Amino acid sequence: MVHGLSDVQTENIGEGTSIWQFCVVLPGAVIGKNCNICSHCFIENKVKIGDNVTIKCGVQIWDGITVEDNVFIGPNVTFCNDRHPVSRNKNYVLEGVTVKKGAMIGAGSVILPGVTIGENAVVAAGSVVTKDVPANTRYLVKVGAK
């Protein structure tokens, strides 16, 4: 299902996937089956999203990002693919991000370029991920926790 108020330019969408209103998906993107792409998301060209992935509202998936099967990405997660962004820099170095199978990324997290989030890893809401997160681990930020 592609909502009528979205702009989906790719034909590479698996069966059973829902893309909700106000999403933009560029022509080169590949999205697997049974995914749920919530409203206000942007998916660039050089992106691969596996099967059974949930991407909550307000997430941008930029070129070079791979999301494997059964991943949950919380609302307003920010991915980065350029370590030294400069406006109109035609010579930037694209550094992808890989999110492995079964990983979960909490709301408002920031994932920096070149990072791999391992299989079944959990990234807590509000985290800033600057290095790889090993499989089956929890990357927790507890500022002000009681």
Tab-separated table of C-alpha atoms in Angstrom:
chain	number	residue	atom	x	y	z
A	1	MET	CA	0.000	0.000	0.000
A	2	VAL	CA	1.342	3.388	-0.996
A	3	HIS	CA	-0.619	6.290	0.478
A	4	GLY	CA	-1.875	8.790	-2.097
A	5	LEU	CA	-0.182	11.681	-0.300
A	6	SER	CA	3.310	10.221	-0.645
A	7	ASP	CA	5.799	10.579	-3.512
A	8	VAL	CA	7.148	7.098	-4.201
A	9	GLN	CA	9.308	6.976	-7.322
A	10	THR	CA	10.751	3.463	-6.963
A	11	GLU	CA	9.128	0.316	-8.264
A	12	ASN	CA	11.359	-1.853	-6.049
A	13	ILE	CA	8.898	-2.392	-3.198
A	14	GLY	CA	8.142	-5.825	-1.780
A	15	GLU	CA	4.688	-7.274	-1.331
A	16	GLY	CA	2.815	-6.256	1.802
A	17	THR	CA	4.834	-3.099	2.411
A	18	SER	CA	2.988	0.040	3.534
A	19	ILE	CA	4.303	3.529	2.844
A	20	TRP	CA	2.277	6.200	4.580
A	21	GLN	CA	1.519	9.841	3.806
A	22	PHE	CA	4.113	12.544	3.193
A	23	CYS	CA	6.939	10.095	2.442
A	24	VAL	CA	9.387	10.582	-0.425
A	25	VAL	CA	11.132	7.517	-1.844
A	26	LEU	CA	13.589	8.098	-4.694
A	27	PRO	CA	13.770	5.830	-7.782
A	28	GLY	CA	16.880	3.820	-6.856
A	29	ALA	CA	15.693	2.705	-3.407
A	30	VAL	CA	14.983	-0.968	-2.754
A	31	ILE	CA	12.452	-1.825	-0.036
A	32	GLY	CA	11.661	-5.393	1.004
A	33	LYS	CA	8.358	-7.069	1.794
A	34	ASN	CA	6.091	-6.513	4.805
A	35	CYS	CA	7.728	-3.225	5.788
A	36	ASN	CA	5.986	-0.315	7.473
A	37	ILE	CA	7.336	3.099	6.487
A	38	CYS	CA	5.476	5.646	8.623
A	39	SER	CA	4.662	9.215	7.636
A	40	HIS	CA	7.182	11.988	6.942
A	41	CYS	CA	10.087	9.725	5.940
A	42	PHE	CA	12.619	10.278	3.156
A	43	ILE	CA	14.461	7.410	1.460
A	44	GLU	CA	17.258	8.266	-0.954
A	45	ASN	CA	18.448	6.361	-4.082
A	46	LYS	CA	21.351	4.167	-2.915
A	47	VAL	CA	19.430	2.541	-0.070
A	48	LYS	CA	18.518	-1.071	0.619
A	49	ILE	CA	15.874	-1.944	3.178
A	50	GLY	CA	15.232	-5.610	3.988
A	51	ASP	CA	12.019	-7.448	4.872
A	52	ASN	CA	9.816	-6.838	7.927
A	53	VAL	CA	11.375	-3.456	8.731
A	54	THR	CA	9.545	-0.740	10.653
A	55	ILE	CA	10.648	2.850	10.151
A	56	LYS	CA	8.731	5.255	12.351
A	57	CYS	CA	7.869	8.878	11.533
A	58	GLY	CA	10.449	11.522	10.684
A	59	VAL	CA	13.367	9.317	9.603
A	60	GLN	CA	15.623	10.023	6.620
A	61	ILE	CA	17.526	7.121	5.073
A	62	TRP	CA	20.381	8.586	3.005
A	63	ASP	CA	22.534	7.101	0.224
A	64	GLY	CA	24.807	4.308	1.400
A	65	ILE	CA	22.570	3.067	4.199
A	66	THR	CA	21.625	-0.602	4.384
A	67	VAL	CA	18.918	-1.839	6.744
A	68	GLU	CA	18.687	-5.625	6.995
A	69	ASP	CA	15.615	-7.747	7.870
A	70	ASN	CA	13.471	-7.390	11.016
A	71	VAL	CA	14.887	-4.009	12.069
A	72	PHE	CA	12.998	-1.378	14.082
A	73	ILE	CA	13.960	2.278	13.629
A	74	GLY	CA	12.245	4.622	16.089
A	75	PRO	CA	10.837	8.059	15.347
A	76	ASN	CA	13.201	10.869	14.389
A	77	VAL	CA	16.327	8.714	14.196
A	78	THR	CA	19.020	10.623	12.281
A	79	PHE	CA	21.482	8.822	10.010
A	80	CYS	CA	24.600	10.573	8.668
A	81	ASN	CA	26.622	9.467	5.638
A	82	ASP	CA	29.255	12.226	5.378
A	83	ARG	CA	31.824	12.715	8.143
A	84	HIS	CA	32.792	16.248	7.026
A	85	PRO	CA	29.753	17.843	5.369
A	86	VAL	CA	30.319	21.042	3.426
A	87	SER	CA	27.601	22.755	1.433
A	88	ARG	CA	27.736	21.914	-2.277
A	89	ASN	CA	30.833	19.731	-1.858
A	90	LYS	CA	30.957	17.551	-4.976
A	91	ASN	CA	33.963	15.617	-3.614
A	92	TYR	CA	32.432	14.394	-0.375
A	93	VAL	CA	33.210	10.878	0.827
A	94	LEU	CA	30.101	8.741	1.202
A	95	GLU	CA	30.354	6.557	4.306
A	96	GLY	CA	27.469	4.169	4.622
A	97	VAL	CA	25.772	2.796	7.690
A	98	THR	CA	24.711	-0.829	8.090
A	99	VAL	CA	21.958	-1.904	10.460
A	100	LYS	CA	22.095	-5.691	10.833
A	101	LYS	CA	19.181	-8.125	11.221
A	102	GLY	CA	16.940	-7.736	14.239
A	103	ALA	CA	18.517	-4.504	15.518
A	104	MET	CA	16.412	-1.876	17.280
A	105	ILE	CA	17.201	1.847	17.299
A	106	GLY	CA	15.356	4.025	19.808
A	107	ALA	CA	13.719	7.368	19.102
A	108	GLY	CA	15.881	10.390	18.456
A	109	SER	CA	19.162	8.505	18.138
A	110	VAL	CA	21.925	9.855	15.889
A	111	ILE	CA	23.931	7.309	13.877
A	112	LEU	CA	27.222	8.691	12.540
A	113	PRO	CA	28.875	7.685	9.224
A	114	GLY	CA	30.680	4.377	8.797
A	115	VAL	CA	28.947	2.673	11.727
A	116	THR	CA	27.614	-0.885	11.802
A	117	ILE	CA	24.889	-1.749	14.289
A	118	GLY	CA	25.191	-5.483	14.911
A	119	GLU	CA	22.591	-8.222	14.745
A	120	ASN	CA	19.945	-7.979	17.483
A	121	ALA	CA	21.689	-4.953	19.029
A	122	VAL	CA	19.603	-2.395	20.908
A	123	VAL	CA	20.389	1.325	20.712
A	124	ALA	CA	18.616	3.297	23.434
A	125	ALA	CA	16.519	6.345	22.629
A	126	GLY	CA	18.563	9.521	22.387
A	127	SER	CA	21.878	7.771	21.809
A	128	VAL	CA	24.680	9.199	19.680
A	129	VAL	CA	26.365	6.226	18.007
A	130	THR	CA	29.955	7.073	17.066
A	131	LYS	CA	31.360	3.557	16.668
A	132	ASP	CA	30.190	0.043	15.815
A	133	VAL	CA	27.689	-1.597	18.154
A	134	PRO	CA	28.477	-5.330	18.502
A	135	ALA	CA	25.811	-7.966	17.887
A	136	ASN	CA	23.501	-8.852	20.769
A	137	THR	CA	24.528	-5.861	22.903
A	138	ARG	CA	22.790	-2.815	24.275
A	139	TYR	CA	24.099	0.666	23.651
A	140	LEU	CA	22.507	2.577	26.484
A	141	VAL	CA	22.616	6.234	27.369
A	142	LYS	CA	21.387	6.987	30.890
A	143	VAL	CA	21.767	10.707	31.460
A	144	GLY	CA	19.657	11.745	34.423
A	145	ALA	CA	18.226	8.237	34.901
A	146	LYS	CA	16.875	7.378	38.359
